[in-house]
CSV table of C-alpha atoms (C1' of nucleotides) in Angstrom, one decimal:
chain,number,residue,atom,x,y,z
N,1,MET,CA,62.2,-98.1,9.7
N,2,GLU,CA,64.0,-94.9,8.9
N,3,GLU,CA,63.9,-95.7,5.3
N,4,THR,CA,60.2,-96.4,5.4
N,5,LYS,CA,59.7,-93.0,7.1
N,6,GLN,CA,61.6,-91.3,4.4
N,7,ILE,CA,59.6,-92.9,1.7
N,8,HIS,CA,56.5,-91.9,3.5
N,9,ALA,CA,57.8,-88.3,3.7
N,10,HIS,CA,58.2,-88.3,-0.1
N,11,VAL,CA,54.7,-89.7,-0.6
N,12,ILE,CA,53.2,-87.1,1.7
N,13,LYS,CA,55.1,-84.3,0.1
N,14,PHE,CA,54.6,-85.1,-3.6
N,15,GLY,CA,51.5,-87.2,-3.5
N,16,PHE,CA,49.8,-87.8,-6.8
N,17,GLY,CA,48.3,-84.4,-7.0
N,18,SER,CA,46.6,-84.7,-3.6
N,19,GLU,CA,48.3,-85.8,-0.4
N,20,VAL,CA,45.5,-87.7,1.2
N,21,TYR,CA,44.8,-89.9,-1.8
N,22,ALA,CA,48.4,-90.8,-2.1
N,23,VAL,CA,48.6,-91.7,1.6
N,24,ASN,CA,45.4,-93.7,1.4
N,25,SER,CA,46.7,-95.7,-1.6
N,26,LEU,CA,49.8,-96.6,0.3
N,27,LEU,CA,47.9,-97.4,3.5
N,28,HIS,CA,45.7,-99.7,1.5
N,29,VAL,CA,48.7,-101.5,0.0
N,30,TYR,CA,50.2,-101.9,3.5
N,31,ALA,CA,46.9,-103.0,5.1
N,32,SER,CA,46.1,-105.6,2.5
N,33,SER,CA,49.6,-107.1,2.4
N,34,GLY,CA,49.9,-107.6,6.2
N,35,SER,CA,52.4,-104.7,6.7
N,36,ILE,CA,50.3,-103.2,9.5
N,37,GLU,CA,53.3,-101.7,11.3
N,38,ALA,CA,54.3,-99.7,8.2
N,39,ALA,CA,50.7,-98.6,7.9
N,40,ARG,CA,50.6,-97.4,11.4
N,41,LEU,CA,53.9,-95.5,10.9
N,42,LEU,CA,52.5,-93.7,8.0
N,43,PHE,CA,49.1,-93.1,9.6
N,44,ASP,CA,50.9,-91.4,12.6
N,45,GLN,CA,53.2,-89.4,10.3
N,46,VAL,CA,50.6,-87.6,8.2
N,47,ALA,CA,48.9,-84.3,9.1
N,48,GLU,CA,45.8,-85.0,7.1
N,49,ARG,CA,43.7,-88.1,7.5
N,50,ASP,CA,40.2,-88.8,6.2
N,51,ILE,CA,37.6,-91.6,6.6
N,52,VAL,CA,39.4,-93.7,4.0
N,53,SER,CA,42.6,-93.7,6.1
N,54,TRP,CA,40.7,-94.8,9.2
N,55,ASN,CA,38.8,-97.5,7.4
N,56,SER,CA,42.0,-98.9,5.9
N,57,MET,CA,43.6,-99.1,9.4
N,58,VAL,CA,40.6,-101.0,10.7
N,59,ASP,CA,40.8,-103.4,7.8
N,60,GLY,CA,44.6,-103.8,8.2
N,61,TYR,CA,44.4,-104.7,11.9
N,62,ALA,CA,41.4,-107.0,11.4
N,63,LYS,CA,43.1,-108.8,8.5
N,64,CYS,CA,46.1,-109.7,10.7
N,65,GLY,CA,43.9,-110.8,13.5
N,66,LYS,CA,44.5,-107.9,15.8
N,67,MET,CA,40.9,-107.4,16.7
N,68,GLU,CA,41.4,-105.1,19.7
N,69,ALA,CA,43.5,-102.7,17.7
N,70,ALA,CA,41.0,-102.9,14.9
N,71,TYR,CA,38.1,-102.0,17.2
N,72,GLU,CA,40.1,-99.2,18.8
N,73,PHE,CA,40.6,-97.6,15.4
N,74,PHE,CA,37.0,-98.2,14.5
N,75,LYS,CA,35.8,-96.7,17.7
N,76,ASN,CA,38.0,-93.6,17.2
N,77,THR,CA,36.9,-93.0,13.6
N,78,PRO,CA,35.5,-89.5,13.6
N,79,THR,CA,32.5,-89.8,11.3
N,80,LYS,CA,31.9,-93.4,10.5
N,81,ASN,CA,30.2,-94.3,7.2
N,82,VAL,CA,28.6,-97.6,6.1
N,83,ILE,CA,32.1,-98.8,4.9
N,84,SER,CA,33.6,-98.2,8.4
N,85,TRP,CA,30.9,-100.4,9.9
N,86,THR,CA,31.1,-103.1,7.2
N,87,THR,CA,34.9,-103.2,7.5
N,88,MET,CA,34.6,-104.0,11.2
N,89,ILE,CA,31.7,-106.4,10.7
N,90,SER,CA,33.6,-108.4,8.1
N,91,GLY,CA,36.7,-108.2,10.2
N,92,TYR,CA,34.8,-110.0,13.0
N,93,VAL,CA,33.5,-112.6,10.5
N,94,GLY,CA,37.1,-113.2,9.3
N,95,ALA,CA,38.2,-113.7,12.9
N,96,GLY,CA,35.4,-116.1,13.7
N,97,MET,CA,33.7,-113.6,16.0
N,98,TYR,CA,30.3,-114.0,14.5
N,99,LYS,CA,28.2,-112.8,17.5
N,100,GLU,CA,30.2,-109.6,17.7
N,101,ALA,CA,29.5,-109.2,14.0
N,102,LEU,CA,25.8,-109.5,14.4
N,103,ASP,CA,25.8,-107.2,17.4
N,104,LEU,CA,27.7,-104.6,15.5
N,105,PHE,CA,25.2,-104.8,12.6
N,106,GLN,CA,22.5,-104.1,15.1
N,107,GLU,CA,24.4,-101.2,16.6
N,108,MET,CA,25.0,-99.8,13.1
N,109,GLN,CA,21.3,-99.5,12.5
N,110,LEU,CA,20.7,-98.0,15.9
N,111,GLU,CA,23.1,-95.3,14.9
N,112,GLY,CA,20.9,-94.7,11.9
N,113,VAL,CA,23.3,-96.0,9.2
N,114,GLU,CA,21.5,-97.8,6.4
N,115,PRO,CA,23.1,-101.1,5.5
N,116,ASP,CA,23.9,-101.6,1.8
N,117,LYS,CA,24.4,-104.8,-0.1
N,118,VAL,CA,28.0,-105.2,1.1
N,119,ALA,CA,27.1,-104.8,4.7
N,120,LEU,CA,24.3,-107.3,4.2
N,121,ALA,CA,26.5,-109.9,2.5
N,122,SER,CA,29.0,-109.8,5.4
N,123,THR,CA,26.3,-110.0,8.0
N,124,LEU,CA,24.6,-112.9,6.2
N,125,SER,CA,27.9,-114.8,6.4
N,126,ALA,CA,27.8,-114.4,10.2
N,127,CYS,CA,24.2,-115.7,10.2
N,128,SER,CA,25.2,-118.7,8.3
N,129,TYR,CA,27.9,-119.7,10.8
N,130,LEU,CA,25.7,-119.1,13.8
N,131,GLY,CA,22.6,-120.7,12.2
N,132,ALA,CA,20.8,-117.5,13.0
N,133,LEU,CA,17.8,-118.0,10.8
N,134,ASP,CA,15.7,-115.2,12.3
N,135,GLN,CA,18.3,-112.6,11.7
N,136,GLY,CA,18.9,-114.0,8.2
N,137,ARG,CA,15.2,-113.8,7.4
N,138,TRP,CA,15.1,-110.3,8.6
N,139,ILE,CA,17.9,-109.4,6.2
N,140,HIS,CA,16.1,-111.2,3.3
N,141,ALA,CA,12.9,-109.2,4.1
N,142,TYR,CA,15.0,-106.0,4.3
N,143,ILE,CA,16.4,-106.7,0.8
N,144,ASP,CA,12.9,-107.2,-0.6
N,145,LYS,CA,11.6,-104.1,1.2
N,146,THR,CA,14.3,-101.7,0.1
N,147,GLY,CA,14.6,-103.1,-3.4
N,148,ILE,CA,18.3,-103.9,-3.2
N,149,VAL,CA,19.2,-105.8,-6.3
N,150,ILE,CA,20.4,-109.3,-5.4
N,151,ASP,CA,23.7,-109.6,-7.3
N,152,PRO,CA,25.6,-112.9,-7.5
N,153,ILE,CA,27.6,-112.3,-4.3
N,154,LEU,CA,24.6,-111.3,-2.2
N,155,GLY,CA,22.6,-114.1,-3.8
N,156,CYS,CA,25.4,-116.6,-2.9
N,157,ALA,CA,25.4,-115.3,0.7
N,158,LEU,CA,21.6,-115.5,0.9
N,159,ILE,CA,21.4,-119.0,-0.4
N,160,ASP,CA,24.2,-120.2,1.8
N,161,MET,CA,22.5,-118.6,4.8
N,162,PHE,CA,19.2,-120.3,4.2
N,163,ALA,CA,20.9,-123.6,3.5
N,164,LYS,CA,23.1,-123.5,6.6
N,165,CYS,CA,20.2,-122.4,8.7
N,166,GLY,CA,18.2,-125.4,7.6
N,167,ASP,CA,15.7,-123.9,5.1
N,168,MET,CA,16.6,-125.4,1.7
N,169,GLU,CA,13.2,-124.5,0.2
N,170,GLU,CA,13.8,-120.8,0.8
N,171,ALA,CA,17.3,-121.2,-0.5
N,172,LEU,CA,15.8,-122.6,-3.7
N,173,ARG,CA,13.3,-119.8,-3.9
N,174,VAL,CA,16.1,-117.2,-3.7
N,175,PHE,CA,18.0,-119.0,-6.4
N,176,LYS,CA,15.1,-119.0,-8.8
N,177,LYS,CA,14.5,-115.3,-8.2
N,178,VAL,CA,18.0,-114.2,-9.0
N,179,LYS,CA,18.4,-113.1,-12.6
N,180,LYS,CA,22.1,-113.3,-13.0
N,181,ARG,CA,22.9,-116.9,-12.2
N,182,GLU,CA,26.6,-117.1,-12.0
N,183,VAL,CA,28.5,-120.3,-11.1
N,184,SER,CA,28.8,-119.3,-7.4
N,185,LEU,CA,25.0,-119.2,-7.1
N,186,TRP,CA,24.7,-122.8,-8.4
N,187,THR,CA,27.6,-123.8,-6.2
N,188,SER,CA,26.0,-122.6,-3.0
N,189,LEU,CA,22.8,-124.3,-3.9
N,190,ILE,CA,24.5,-127.6,-4.6
N,191,TYR,CA,26.5,-127.3,-1.4
N,192,GLY,CA,23.3,-126.7,0.4
N,193,PHE,CA,21.8,-129.9,-0.9
N,194,ALA,CA,25.0,-131.7,0.0
N,195,ILE,CA,25.0,-130.8,3.7
N,196,HIS,CA,21.4,-131.8,4.0
N,197,GLY,CA,22.1,-135.2,2.6
N,198,ARG,CA,20.1,-134.5,-0.5
N,199,GLY,CA,22.6,-135.9,-2.9
N,200,GLY,CA,20.1,-136.7,-5.7
N,201,GLU,CA,19.0,-133.1,-5.9
N,202,ALA,CA,22.5,-131.9,-5.8
N,203,LEU,CA,23.3,-134.1,-8.8
N,204,ASP,CA,20.1,-132.8,-10.6
N,205,TRP,CA,21.1,-129.2,-10.1
N,206,PHE,CA,24.7,-129.9,-11.2
N,207,GLU,CA,23.2,-131.2,-14.4
N,208,ASN,CA,20.8,-128.3,-14.7
N,209,MET,CA,23.7,-125.9,-14.3
N,210,GLN,CA,25.6,-127.4,-17.2
N,211,LYS,CA,22.5,-127.4,-19.4
N,212,ALA,CA,22.2,-123.7,-18.6
N,213,GLY,CA,25.7,-123.3,-20.1
N,214,ILE,CA,27.5,-122.6,-16.8
N,215,LYS,CA,30.9,-124.3,-16.3
N,216,PRO,CA,31.7,-125.8,-12.9
N,217,ASN,CA,34.8,-124.5,-11.1
N,218,HIS,CA,36.9,-126.1,-8.4
N,219,VAL,CA,34.5,-124.9,-5.7
N,220,THR,CA,31.6,-126.5,-7.5
N,221,PHE,CA,33.4,-129.8,-7.6
N,222,THR,CA,34.1,-129.7,-3.8
N,223,ALA,CA,30.3,-129.1,-3.4
N,224,ILE,CA,29.2,-131.9,-5.7
N,225,LEU,CA,31.8,-134.4,-4.3
N,226,THR,CA,30.7,-133.5,-0.8
N,227,ALA,CA,27.1,-134.2,-1.9
N,228,CYS,CA,28.1,-137.6,-3.2
N,229,SER,CA,30.0,-138.4,0.0
N,230,TYR,CA,27.3,-137.4,2.4
N,231,SER,CA,24.7,-139.4,0.5
N,232,GLY,CA,26.8,-142.5,-0.2
N,233,LEU,CA,26.8,-142.0,-4.0
N,234,VAL,CA,30.1,-143.8,-4.5
N,235,ASP,CA,29.9,-144.5,-8.2
N,236,GLU,CA,28.7,-141.0,-9.1
N,237,GLY,CA,31.4,-139.5,-7.0
N,238,LYS,CA,34.1,-141.5,-8.6
N,239,SER,CA,32.9,-140.7,-12.1
N,240,LEU,CA,32.7,-137.0,-11.2
N,241,PHE,CA,36.2,-136.9,-9.7
N,242,GLU,CA,37.5,-138.6,-12.8
N,243,SER,CA,35.7,-136.0,-15.0
N,244,ILE,CA,37.4,-133.0,-13.4
N,245,GLU,CA,40.5,-133.4,-15.5
N,246,ARG,CA,39.3,-135.4,-18.4
N,247,VAL,CA,36.1,-133.5,-19.2
N,248,HIS,CA,36.5,-130.2,-17.5
N,249,LYS,CA,40.2,-129.7,-18.0
N,250,LEU,CA,40.7,-128.6,-14.4
N,251,ARG,CA,43.5,-129.9,-12.2
N,252,PRO,CA,42.0,-131.8,-9.2
N,253,ARG,CA,43.0,-130.0,-6.0
N,254,ILE,CA,43.8,-131.3,-2.6
N,255,GLU,CA,40.3,-130.6,-1.4
N,256,HIS,CA,38.9,-132.8,-4.2
N,257,TYR,CA,41.2,-135.7,-3.0
N,258,GLY,CA,40.0,-135.0,0.5
N,259,CYS,CA,36.4,-135.3,-0.6
N,260,MET,CA,37.2,-138.6,-2.3
N,261,VAL,CA,39.0,-140.0,0.8
N,262,ASP,CA,35.9,-139.0,2.8
N,263,LEU,CA,33.6,-140.6,0.2
N,264,LEU,CA,35.4,-143.9,0.0
N,265,GLY,CA,36.1,-144.1,3.7
N,266,ARG,CA,32.5,-143.3,4.7
N,267,ALA,CA,31.3,-146.0,2.3
N,268,GLY,CA,33.6,-148.5,4.0
N,269,PHE,CA,36.4,-148.7,1.3
N,270,LEU,CA,39.1,-147.9,3.8
N,271,GLU,CA,42.0,-149.5,1.9
N,272,GLU,CA,41.0,-147.7,-1.3
N,273,ALA,CA,40.8,-144.5,0.6
N,274,LYS,CA,44.3,-145.1,2.1
N,275,GLY,CA,45.6,-145.9,-1.4
N,276,LEU,CA,44.2,-142.6,-2.7
N,277,ILE,CA,46.0,-140.7,0.0
N,278,GLU,CA,49.3,-142.5,-0.8
N,279,GLN,CA,49.1,-141.6,-4.5
N,280,MET,CA,48.1,-138.0,-4.1
N,281,PRO,CA,50.3,-135.7,-6.2
N,282,VAL,CA,50.6,-133.2,-3.3
N,283,LYS,CA,51.5,-133.9,0.3
N,284,PRO,CA,48.2,-134.8,2.1
N,285,LYS,CA,47.3,-132.3,4.8
N,286,ALA,CA,46.0,-133.3,8.2
N,287,VAL,CA,42.4,-132.9,7.1
N,288,VAL,CA,42.8,-135.7,4.6
N,289,TRP,CA,44.0,-138.1,7.3
N,290,GLY,CA,41.3,-136.7,9.5
N,291,ALA,CA,38.7,-137.9,6.9
N,292,LEU,CA,40.2,-141.4,6.9
N,293,LEU,CA,40.3,-141.4,10.7
N,294,ASN,CA,36.6,-140.5,10.8
N,295,ALA,CA,36.0,-143.5,8.5
N,296,CYS,CA,37.9,-145.7,10.9
N,297,ARG,CA,35.6,-144.6,13.6
N,298,ILE,CA,32.4,-145.2,11.6
N,299,HIS,CA,33.5,-148.6,10.5
N,300,LYS,CA,35.3,-149.5,13.7
N,301,ASN,CA,38.7,-150.2,12.2
N,302,VAL,CA,40.6,-149.7,15.5
N,303,GLU,CA,44.0,-150.7,14.2
N,304,LEU,CA,44.2,-148.3,11.4
N,305,GLY,CA,42.5,-145.7,13.5
N,306,ILE,CA,45.1,-145.8,16.2
N,307,LYS,CA,47.9,-145.5,13.6
N,308,ILE,CA,46.4,-142.4,12.0
N,309,GLY,CA,45.4,-140.9,15.4
N,310,LYS,CA,49.0,-141.1,16.6
N,311,LEU,CA,50.2,-139.6,13.3
N,312,LEU,CA,47.9,-136.7,13.7
N,313,VAL,CA,48.7,-136.0,17.3
N,314,GLU,CA,52.4,-135.9,16.4
N,315,GLU,CA,51.8,-133.6,13.5
N,316,ASP,CA,49.5,-131.3,15.3
N,317,PRO,CA,50.5,-131.5,19.1
N,318,ASP,CA,48.5,-128.3,19.9
N,319,HIS,CA,45.2,-129.5,18.5
N,320,GLY,CA,43.1,-130.7,21.3
N,321,GLY,CA,40.6,-132.5,19.1
N,322,ARG,CA,43.3,-134.8,17.9
N,323,TYR,CA,44.0,-136.2,21.4
N,324,VAL,CA,40.3,-136.6,22.1
N,325,HIS,CA,39.9,-138.5,18.8
N,326,LEU,CA,42.9,-140.8,19.5
N,327,ALA,CA,41.8,-141.4,23.1
N,328,SER,CA,38.3,-142.4,21.9
N,329,ILE,CA,39.7,-144.9,19.5
N,330,HIS,CA,41.9,-146.4,22.2
N,331,ALA,CA,38.8,-146.6,24.4
N,332,ALA,CA,36.7,-148.2,21.6
N,333,ALA,CA,39.4,-150.9,21.4
N,334,GLY,CA,39.1,-151.5,25.2
N,335,GLU,CA,42.5,-150.0,25.8
N,336,TRP,CA,41.4,-147.9,28.7
N,337,GLU,CA,44.9,-147.2,30.1
N,338,ARG,CA,46.1,-145.9,26.7
N,339,ALA,CA,43.0,-143.8,26.4
N,340,VAL,CA,43.6,-142.3,29.9
N,341,GLU,CA,47.3,-141.8,29.0
N,342,THR,CA,46.4,-139.9,25.9
N,343,ARG,CA,44.1,-137.6,27.8
N,344,ARG,CA,46.8,-137.1,30.5
N,345,GLN,CA,49.4,-136.2,27.8
N,346,MET,CA,47.0,-133.6,26.5
N,347,LYS,CA,46.6,-132.1,29.9
N,348,GLU,CA,50.3,-132.1,30.6
N,349,ARG,CA,51.0,-130.3,27.4
N,350,GLY,CA,48.4,-127.7,28.3
N,351,VAL,CA,46.4,-128.4,25.2
N,352,SER,CA,42.7,-127.5,25.5
N,353,LYS,CA,39.7,-128.6,23.5
N,354,LEU,CA,37.0,-126.4,22.4
N,355,PRO,CA,34.0,-126.9,24.7
N,356,GLY,CA,30.9,-128.3,23.1
N,357,CYS,CA,28.2,-125.7,22.6
N,358,SER,CA,24.7,-126.0,21.3
N,359,ALA,CA,22.4,-123.2,20.4
N,360,ILE,CA,18.6,-123.1,19.9
N,361,SER,CA,16.7,-120.1,18.7
N,362,LEU,CA,13.3,-119.3,20.1
N,363,ASP,CA,11.4,-116.1,19.1
N,364,GLY,CA,14.5,-114.6,17.8
N,365,VAL,CA,16.6,-115.2,20.9
N,366,ILE,CA,19.5,-117.5,20.7
N,367,HIS,CA,19.9,-119.7,23.8
N,368,GLU,CA,23.3,-121.3,24.2
N,369,PHE,CA,24.3,-124.4,26.2
N,370,LEU,CA,27.8,-125.2,27.1
N,371,ALA,CA,28.5,-128.9,27.9
N,372,GLY,CA,28.5,-129.7,31.6
N,373,THR,CA,27.8,-126.2,32.8
N,374,LYS,CA,24.8,-124.6,34.4
N,375,SER,CA,25.4,-121.3,32.6
N,376,HIS,CA,21.8,-120.9,31.4
N,377,PRO,CA,19.5,-118.9,33.7
N,378,GLN,CA,16.9,-121.7,33.6
N,379,ALA,CA,19.5,-124.4,34.1
N,380,LYS,CA,17.8,-126.1,37.1
N,381,GLN,CA,14.5,-126.5,35.2
N,382,ILE,CA,16.4,-127.7,32.1
N,383,TYR,CA,18.3,-130.4,34.0
N,384,ARG,CA,15.0,-131.5,35.6
N,385,ALA,CA,13.4,-131.7,32.2
N,386,TRP,CA,16.3,-133.8,31.0
N,387,ASP,CA,16.0,-136.2,33.9
N,388,SER,CA,12.4,-136.9,33.0
N,389,ILE,CA,13.3,-137.4,29.4
N,390,ALA,CA,16.0,-139.8,30.4
N,391,GLU,CA,13.6,-141.7,32.5
N,392,ARG,CA,11.3,-142.1,29.6
N,393,LEU,CA,14.1,-143.2,27.3
N,394,GLU,CA,15.3,-145.8,29.8
N,395,LYS,CA,11.8,-147.3,29.8
N,396,GLU,CA,12.3,-147.7,26.0
N,397,GLY,CA,15.4,-149.6,26.7
N,398,TYR,CA,18.0,-146.8,26.3
N,399,LYS,CA,21.3,-147.1,28.2
N,400,PRO,CA,23.9,-144.3,28.1
N,401,ALA,CA,26.9,-145.4,25.9
N,402,LEU,CA,29.5,-145.1,28.5
N,403,GLN,CA,32.1,-147.0,26.6
N,404,ASN,CA,32.3,-144.1,24.2
N,405,LEU,CA,33.5,-141.8,26.9
N,406,LEU,CA,37.2,-141.8,27.3
N,407,LEU,CA,37.6,-140.0,30.5
N,408,ASP,CA,39.4,-141.2,33.6
N,409,LEU,CA,36.2,-141.2,35.5
N,410,ASP,CA,34.1,-143.7,37.4
N,411,ASP,CA,30.8,-144.8,35.9
N,412,GLU,CA,28.7,-142.3,37.7
N,413,ALA,CA,30.8,-139.4,36.7
N,414,LYS,CA,30.9,-140.6,33.1
N,415,GLU,CA,27.1,-140.7,33.1
N,416,MET,CA,27.0,-137.2,34.5
N,417,ALA,CA,29.3,-136.0,31.8
N,418,ILE,CA,27.5,-137.6,29.0
N,419,THR,CA,24.0,-136.4,30.1
N,420,GLN,CA,25.4,-132.9,30.2
N,421,HIS,CA,26.4,-132.8,26.6
N,422,SER,CA,25.2,-129.5,25.2
N,423,GLU,CA,22.9,-131.0,22.5
N,424,LYS,CA,20.9,-132.9,25.2
N,425,LEU,CA,20.4,-129.7,27.2
N,426,ALA,CA,19.3,-127.8,24.1
N,427,ILE,CA,16.8,-130.5,23.2
N,428,ALA,CA,15.4,-130.6,26.8
N,429,PHE,CA,15.0,-126.8,26.6
N,430,GLY,CA,13.4,-127.1,23.1
N,431,LEU,CA,10.9,-129.7,24.3
N,432,LEU,CA,10.2,-127.5,27.4
N,433,ARG,CA,9.6,-124.3,25.5
N,434,THR,CA,7.9,-125.3,22.2
N,435,LYS,CA,4.5,-126.6,21.3
N,436,PRO,CA,4.0,-130.2,20.3
N,437,GLY,CA,4.5,-130.6,16.6
N,438,THR,CA,7.0,-127.8,16.3
N,439,THR,CA,10.3,-128.7,14.7
N,440,ILE,CA,13.2,-128.3,17.1
N,441,ARG,CA,16.3,-126.7,15.4
N,442,ILE,CA,19.7,-126.9,17.1
N,443,VAL,CA,23.1,-125.8,16.0
N,444,LYS,CA,26.2,-127.4,17.5
N,445,ASN,CA,29.8,-126.2,17.2
N,446,LEU,CA,31.4,-129.6,17.2
N,447,ARG,CA,30.5,-133.0,15.8
N,448,ILE,CA,27.5,-134.6,17.5
N,449,CYS,CA,28.5,-137.6,19.7
N,450,GLU,CA,27.3,-141.1,19.1
N,451,ASP,CA,25.2,-141.3,22.3
N,452,CYS,CA,23.5,-138.0,21.6
N,453,HIS,CA,22.8,-139.2,18.1
N,454,THR,CA,21.1,-142.3,19.4
N,455,VAL,CA,19.2,-140.4,22.0
N,456,THR,CA,17.9,-137.8,19.5
N,457,LYS,CA,16.7,-140.5,17.2
N,458,LEU,CA,14.7,-142.0,20.1
N,459,ILE,CA,13.3,-138.7,21.2
N,460,SER,CA,12.1,-137.9,17.7
N,461,LYS,CA,10.1,-141.1,17.8
N,462,ILE,CA,8.9,-141.1,21.4
N,463,TYR,CA,7.9,-137.4,21.5
N,464,ASP,CA,6.8,-137.4,17.8
N,465,ARG,CA,9.0,-134.4,17.0
N,466,GLU,CA,11.2,-133.5,14.1
N,467,ILE,CA,14.6,-132.4,15.3
N,468,VAL,CA,16.9,-130.7,12.9
N,469,MET,CA,20.5,-130.5,14.2
N,470,ARG,CA,23.4,-128.9,12.4
N,471,ASP,CA,26.7,-130.0,13.6
N,472,ARG,CA,30.1,-128.6,12.5
N,473,THR,CA,29.8,-130.0,9.0
N,474,ARG,CA,26.3,-131.1,8.1
N,475,PHE,CA,22.7,-131.5,9.0
N,476,HIS,CA,20.9,-134.3,10.8
N,477,HIS,CA,17.2,-134.5,10.3
N,478,PHE,CA,15.7,-136.7,13.0
N,479,LYS,CA,12.2,-138.1,12.4
N,480,ASP,CA,10.4,-141.3,13.5
N,481,GLY,CA,13.5,-142.6,15.1
N,482,LYS,CA,15.7,-142.2,12.0
N,483,CYS,CA,18.3,-139.7,10.9
N,484,THR,CA,19.0,-138.6,7.3
N,485,CYS,CA,22.7,-139.1,7.8
N,486,GLY,CA,22.1,-142.8,7.8
N,487,ASP,CA,24.2,-143.0,11.0
N,488,LYS,CA,27.4,-142.2,9.0
N,489,TRP,CA,28.7,-138.9,9.9
D,1,DC,C1',42.2,-90.8,-8.3
D,2,DT,C1',42.0,-93.9,-2.2
D,3,DA,C1',38.4,-97.8,1.8
D,4,DG,C1',34.1,-102.7,3.0
D,5,DG,C1',31.1,-108.4,0.4
D,6,DG,C1',30.0,-114.6,-0.9
D,7,DT,C1',30.5,-120.2,-1.8
D,8,DT,C1',35.3,-124.3,-0.8
D,9,DA,C1',37.1,-131.5,1.9
D,10,DG,C1',37.3,-132.9,8.5
DNA sequence: CTAGGGTTAG
């Protein structure tokens, strides 16, 4: 501490010709290496500070997750420039506070600060996460209007935004328009096709990329392997995985193994997937086991599922989703007591689970629905709308899948809980507020549940509506009673 | 001379 202060005193005194430049250089080093306390010490010690010093402090606090402190510095910055705003916006994105990022972008413009390509790229990333297509489109139009050149990074962010907001055709148009097609541009396009279950096109573009003389990197391989996995292209995936080392002279990484476990597991080759985990050159992370667990759920391998579920809970006792997963597998095996016990354990340890949340955007306004709450101002009307939908579904032979619920509730309470899943509320709202024939687009923060998936397929048929739902990892396009995920998700 | 950006397995 004293030593650091003395070093600072020297830097301040002798600088590199100019004090503030020297101080800022050091602030930047501190801020980008996580030594925020040292940065703070120096910041408080100096007599002269400029905009760069303030921006570095904001960046430093944001990068170590101290968002209140970051915002405090941002707020107190005397004359903010576009970099101040962008630092705070990307800080929010890094912290997963996407809505705050979009709000700040709006505020920046109200303050008369013109966004540049860096500000736009950061904000686009927030749009991607939120599925905020309207805001994303606005940025695209702004880029066209102002003539900002779409460089590879901005292009990558734009393509990713259109893909994650469900508009692959626009993603493709952006791709074709960009002059400088670096590997990242191809990669975001391929990943886009992957999450939409359009594996064939992903493979086509992977081939086009190589014909254009662009070499795939490790990110490209996660994209193309994901594409194979989500589209059930087992042989293609195996051959690509094998080519990483043999043809492309890259070392397969843990995420590539993860993709392969997912691919094999999804396709029903559970033993082969397990074998791959066991022969991995690096210690498999929880996500890899998570992929196999998901495969156990899809293919109803209860025995293996329980084994893995227990392993994951032990490894990650603060992760609520793990308990929920394990409990659901116990329940699927008819072991109600164990299911209840698992939930009780979770409660005892004070572990909480992220609540399910679905969002639907109408006329540029994002409406959010939290599972089991009446938080929306039109909640009453929406619940009534759902009741009438449920009535119609039941006439078609639908019965709520209570066995998939693992709560210690009686049947009536279970049904209440399941009908209050956020995606159902969002669909009810969508049917209520859009004209017949309009596609309903919903974004969910977690994975869609099996019952909701069944219901949505039925609704797409009965109400003759296309419903596009993005869950935590991929898209489901519901049409005529079918879903593009092929019921494997 | 010093500060801000994108894509990545569940």
